[in-house]
Structure formats: structure tokens, C-alpha cells
């Protein structure tokens, strides 16, 4: 209940002549879920968890897709890479990737308050294959249309951090360990064209450096 006192001025200059009592009902917040992390590369060592923030959703349905090496060129040149995906987008994604895990997760939390839950990547992917993974989540009670975007998290699991520099001498690549920051020697690299053709191969030296010449 809200009490508006006598004399409250309006934007047009008038004032309330007498107190006004209002009864206002605020609805519960709609079931929602989102991924709170911006991390795209998960370290290869240690436990892996993707943080999810939910509101008024006791559980959520999740789907985990993997896009393999041979489909990466088409994925990276497309519009939906690193974007939030809809149900229709997931259908198209299934043509170039594969569904590797599907299930539900308990979220809990107080009514109308945000709850933080970690999705255990290690349990869903005890054996990880090379490629890019995309995890989508739909909260229980979600009534949105299929064209609306779902909570989406793209990620890869690797200990190799790459830095690239393009210049007149070609493309220089440095590989370092994400866990120790030390250079990684002997890492085999492939340079792919937009049509997925291999333009060149190289291996990093003791400094973690490799060069693709023009």
C-alpha cells in the first residue's frame, strides 16, 4: 500500500487536494537465467565451472554442443559465433556440430532474488575432444518464443594461449601456457582459409614463436 500525501505537486503544477491511498501489486519476476562469466578459454588444469545467474527458476534445461575442427572455419566466418543463440540457431548449429550432453541442473535460490550456480563442465565432459563448445540454458517455466535468444556460453578448454601479430613479414604466432605463462615449444599450428583449406603449417620454437610467411 502506498499513501500519497496531500499537497504532492505534479509536473503540470497542480497538487493533490487530499491524501490518496493506493494498493499496488508487484508481480514476481519472470523466470530468467544468464551466464555471468565472460571467459571464453577455460584452463585445462583444475576444476571447471561456468557460473549461471538465475531468478525464480528452480531448475534449468541445458544443451551442450561441440563444433569440431573441420567446421570451425565456417563457424568463425558466420554471424552467430560468440552471440546468444535461439532455438532455431541451435537447429542450424546441429548440422555443423554435435550434441554431446543434455540434462537439467538444480538452481534454487530465494524468490525474486538472484541465485548463482556453477555448471560443472568436468562432469558433463569427462573426455574433451578438440573444438569449440557452446552451452545453452532454458529456465523452468520459460514461456518465450523459439526465436528469442537463450542464455548462451561459448568456450574452449585449453592450456595454450595464442597471440598473433600480422605484418609485412607474414603472421607471427606466440604460444604460451595459460597455467605458467611460459613459452610452449613444439606446438603444431595450422593456418586455415575461410573455405577451410589449410594455407600453411608451422611449429613453435623454444621461444614459443612460429611464423607463417606471406
CSV table of C-alpha atoms in Angstrom, one decimal, residues 3-200:
chain,number,residue,atom,x,y,z
A,3,UNK,CA,0.0,6.7,0.7
A,4,UNK,CA,0.3,9.9,-1.4
A,5,UNK,CA,0.2,12.8,1.0
A,6,UNK,CA,-1.9,15.9,0.4
A,7,UNK,CA,-0.1,18.7,-1.4
A,8,UNK,CA,2.1,16.5,-3.6
A,9,UNK,CA,3.0,18.6,-6.7
A,10,UNK,CA,2.5,17.3,-10.2
A,11,UNK,CA,4.7,18.2,-13.3
A,12,UNK,CA,1.9,20.5,-14.6
A,13,UNK,CA,1.9,22.5,-11.4
A,14,UNK,CA,-1.2,21.1,-9.7
A,15,UNK,CA,-1.2,19.5,-6.2
A,16,UNK,CA,-3.2,16.7,-4.6
A,17,UNK,CA,-6.1,18.2,-2.7
A,18,UNK,CA,-6.3,15.3,-0.2
A,19,UNK,CA,-4.4,12.2,0.7
A,20,UNK,CA,-4.6,9.3,-1.7
A,21,UNK,CA,-4.3,5.6,-0.7
A,22,UNK,CA,-3.2,3.2,-3.4
A,23,UNK,CA,-3.0,-0.6,-3.3
A,24,UNK,CA,-0.3,-1.8,-5.7
A,25,UNK,CA,0.6,-5.4,-6.6
A,26,UNK,CA,4.1,-6.2,-7.9
A,27,UNK,CA,4.2,-9.4,-9.8
A,28,UNK,CA,7.0,-12.0,-9.3
A,29,UNK,CA,9.9,-11.6,-11.7
A,30,UNK,CA,9.8,-13.9,-14.7
A,31,UNK,CA,12.0,-17.0,-14.7
A,32,UNK,CA,15.3,-16.0,-16.2
A,33,UNK,CA,18.8,-17.3,-16.5
A,34,UNK,CA,22.1,-15.9,-17.8
A,35,UNK,CA,25.8,-16.8,-17.8
A,36,UNK,CA,27.8,-14.3,-15.8
A,37,UNK,CA,31.2,-15.2,-17.0
A,38,UNK,CA,33.0,-13.6,-20.0
A,39,UNK,CA,35.6,-16.3,-20.1
A,40,UNK,CA,35.9,-17.9,-23.5
A,41,UNK,CA,39.0,-20.0,-22.7
A,42,UNK,CA,38.8,-22.3,-19.7
A,43,UNK,CA,42.2,-23.5,-18.3
A,44,UNK,CA,43.0,-27.2,-19.0
A,45,UNK,CA,44.0,-27.8,-15.4
A,46,UNK,CA,41.9,-27.6,-12.2
A,47,UNK,CA,38.1,-27.8,-11.9
A,48,UNK,CA,36.0,-26.1,-14.4
A,49,UNK,CA,32.7,-24.3,-13.7
A,50,UNK,CA,30.6,-21.9,-15.7
A,51,UNK,CA,28.7,-19.5,-13.4
A,52,UNK,CA,25.0,-19.0,-14.1
A,53,UNK,CA,22.7,-16.4,-12.5
A,54,UNK,CA,19.1,-17.4,-12.2
A,55,UNK,CA,15.9,-15.7,-10.9
A,56,UNK,CA,12.7,-17.7,-9.9
A,57,UNK,CA,13.9,-20.8,-11.7
A,58,UNK,CA,14.2,-23.9,-9.6
A,59,UNK,CA,15.8,-25.9,-12.4
A,60,UNK,CA,17.1,-25.3,-15.9
A,61,UNK,CA,17.4,-27.5,-19.0
A,62,UNK,CA,20.8,-27.4,-20.7
A,63,UNK,CA,22.3,-28.5,-24.0
A,64,UNK,CA,26.0,-28.7,-24.8
A,65,UNK,CA,27.1,-28.8,-28.4
A,66,UNK,CA,30.6,-29.2,-29.8
A,67,UNK,CA,31.8,-27.8,-33.2
A,68,UNK,CA,34.8,-29.9,-34.4
A,69,UNK,CA,37.9,-28.8,-36.2
A,70,UNK,CA,36.6,-29.2,-39.7
A,71,UNK,CA,33.6,-26.9,-39.1
A,72,UNK,CA,35.5,-24.1,-37.3
A,73,UNK,CA,36.2,-22.0,-40.4
A,74,UNK,CA,32.5,-21.8,-41.3
A,75,UNK,CA,31.6,-21.0,-37.7
A,76,UNK,CA,34.2,-18.2,-37.3
A,77,UNK,CA,33.1,-16.6,-40.5
A,78,UNK,CA,29.4,-16.7,-39.6
A,79,UNK,CA,27.3,-14.2,-37.7
A,80,UNK,CA,26.3,-16.3,-34.7
A,81,UNK,CA,29.8,-17.0,-33.2
A,82,UNK,CA,30.0,-15.8,-29.6
A,83,UNK,CA,26.4,-14.5,-29.8
A,84,UNK,CA,23.4,-15.6,-27.9
A,85,UNK,CA,21.5,-18.3,-29.8
A,86,UNK,CA,17.8,-19.1,-30.3
A,87,UNK,CA,16.1,-22.5,-30.7
A,88,UNK,CA,16.3,-22.0,-34.4
A,89,UNK,CA,20.0,-21.2,-34.3
A,90,UNK,CA,20.6,-24.4,-32.3
A,91,UNK,CA,18.9,-26.4,-35.0
A,92,UNK,CA,21.3,-24.9,-37.6
A,93,UNK,CA,24.2,-25.5,-35.3
A,94,UNK,CA,23.4,-29.2,-35.0
A,95,UNK,CA,24.1,-29.5,-38.7
A,96,UNK,CA,27.8,-28.5,-38.3
A,97,UNK,CA,28.3,-29.7,-34.7
A,98,UNK,CA,27.0,-32.4,-32.4
A,99,UNK,CA,25.0,-32.6,-29.2
A,100,UNK,CA,27.5,-34.0,-26.6
A,101,UNK,CA,25.4,-33.6,-23.4
A,102,UNK,CA,21.9,-32.7,-22.4
A,103,UNK,CA,20.3,-32.6,-19.0
A,104,UNK,CA,19.0,-30.5,-16.1
A,105,UNK,CA,20.5,-28.6,-13.2
A,106,UNK,CA,19.0,-27.6,-9.9
A,107,UNK,CA,19.3,-23.8,-9.3
A,108,UNK,CA,17.4,-23.0,-6.1
A,109,UNK,CA,17.6,-19.5,-4.6
A,110,UNK,CA,15.1,-17.2,-2.8
A,111,UNK,CA,12.0,-15.8,-4.6
A,112,UNK,CA,12.7,-12.8,-6.8
A,113,UNK,CA,16.4,-12.8,-5.8
A,114,UNK,CA,19.4,-13.7,-8.0
A,115,UNK,CA,20.9,-17.1,-7.4
A,116,UNK,CA,24.5,-18.1,-8.5
A,117,UNK,CA,25.1,-21.7,-9.6
A,118,UNK,CA,28.2,-23.2,-11.2
A,119,UNK,CA,27.7,-25.7,-14.1
A,120,UNK,CA,30.3,-28.5,-13.7
A,121,UNK,CA,32.0,-28.8,-17.1
A,122,UNK,CA,34.2,-31.7,-15.9
A,123,UNK,CA,31.1,-33.9,-15.1
A,124,UNK,CA,29.4,-33.2,-18.4
A,125,UNK,CA,32.7,-33.6,-20.4
A,126,UNK,CA,34.9,-36.2,-18.7
A,127,UNK,CA,36.7,-36.6,-22.0
A,128,UNK,CA,37.0,-33.5,-24.1
A,129,UNK,CA,37.6,-33.5,-27.8
A,130,UNK,CA,39.2,-30.6,-29.8
A,131,UNK,CA,36.7,-27.9,-30.9
A,132,UNK,CA,34.5,-25.1,-29.7
A,133,UNK,CA,31.8,-25.8,-27.2
A,134,UNK,CA,28.5,-23.9,-26.7
A,135,UNK,CA,26.3,-24.3,-23.7
A,136,UNK,CA,22.6,-23.1,-23.7
A,137,UNK,CA,20.2,-22.9,-20.8
A,138,UNK,CA,16.5,-22.6,-20.6
A,139,UNK,CA,14.9,-21.9,-17.1
A,140,UNK,CA,12.0,-23.9,-15.9
A,141,UNK,CA,8.7,-22.0,-16.6
A,142,UNK,CA,10.2,-20.2,-19.6
A,143,UNK,CA,7.4,-19.2,-22.0
A,144,UNK,CA,9.4,-17.3,-24.6
A,145,UNK,CA,9.1,-17.9,-28.3
A,146,UNK,CA,11.5,-20.1,-30.2
A,147,UNK,CA,13.1,-17.1,-32.0
A,148,UNK,CA,14.1,-15.5,-28.7
A,149,UNK,CA,17.7,-15.9,-27.6
A,150,UNK,CA,18.6,-18.3,-24.9
A,151,UNK,CA,21.3,-18.0,-22.3
A,152,UNK,CA,24.4,-19.0,-24.2
A,153,UNK,CA,28.1,-19.5,-23.2
A,154,UNK,CA,30.8,-20.3,-25.8
A,155,UNK,CA,34.1,-21.8,-24.6
A,156,UNK,CA,37.1,-23.9,-25.3
A,157,UNK,CA,39.2,-25.8,-22.8
A,158,UNK,CA,43.0,-25.4,-23.4
A,159,UNK,CA,46.3,-24.6,-21.7
A,160,UNK,CA,47.6,-22.9,-24.8
A,161,UNK,CA,47.2,-19.2,-25.1
A,162,UNK,CA,47.9,-17.8,-28.6
A,163,UNK,CA,48.9,-14.2,-29.6
A,164,UNK,CA,49.1,-13.3,-33.3
A,165,UNK,CA,50.8,-10.3,-35.0
A,166,UNK,CA,50.3,-9.6,-38.7
A,167,UNK,CA,53.0,-7.6,-40.5
A,168,UNK,CA,54.9,-7.3,-43.8
A,169,UNK,CA,56.9,-10.5,-42.9
A,170,UNK,CA,53.6,-12.5,-42.5
A,171,UNK,CA,51.8,-13.8,-39.5
A,172,UNK,CA,53.8,-14.3,-36.3
A,173,UNK,CA,52.3,-16.5,-33.6
A,174,UNK,CA,53.3,-16.9,-30.0
A,175,UNK,CA,52.1,-19.8,-27.8
A,176,UNK,CA,52.3,-19.7,-24.0
A,177,UNK,CA,51.0,-21.9,-21.2
A,178,UNK,CA,47.9,-20.3,-19.5
A,179,UNK,CA,48.9,-22.0,-16.2
A,180,UNK,CA,52.5,-21.0,-16.1
A,181,UNK,CA,52.8,-18.2,-18.7
A,182,UNK,CA,55.9,-19.9,-20.1
A,183,UNK,CA,56.5,-20.3,-23.8
A,184,UNK,CA,55.4,-23.6,-25.3
A,185,UNK,CA,57.8,-25.2,-27.8
A,186,UNK,CA,56.8,-27.8,-30.4
A,187,UNK,CA,53.1,-26.7,-30.7
A,188,UNK,CA,51.8,-27.6,-34.2
A,189,UNK,CA,49.8,-24.9,-35.8
A,190,UNK,CA,47.6,-24.8,-38.9
A,191,UNK,CA,46.6,-21.6,-40.8
A,192,UNK,CA,43.1,-22.1,-42.2
A,193,UNK,CA,41.4,-20.1,-45.0
A,194,UNK,CA,37.8,-19.1,-44.9
A,195,UNK,CA,36.9,-22.1,-47.0
A,196,UNK,CA,38.7,-24.4,-44.5
A,197,UNK,CA,41.7,-25.0,-46.8
A,198,UNK,CA,45.0,-25.3,-44.9
A,199,UNK,CA,47.2,-22.4,-46.1
A,200,UNK,CA,50.2,-23.5,-44.1
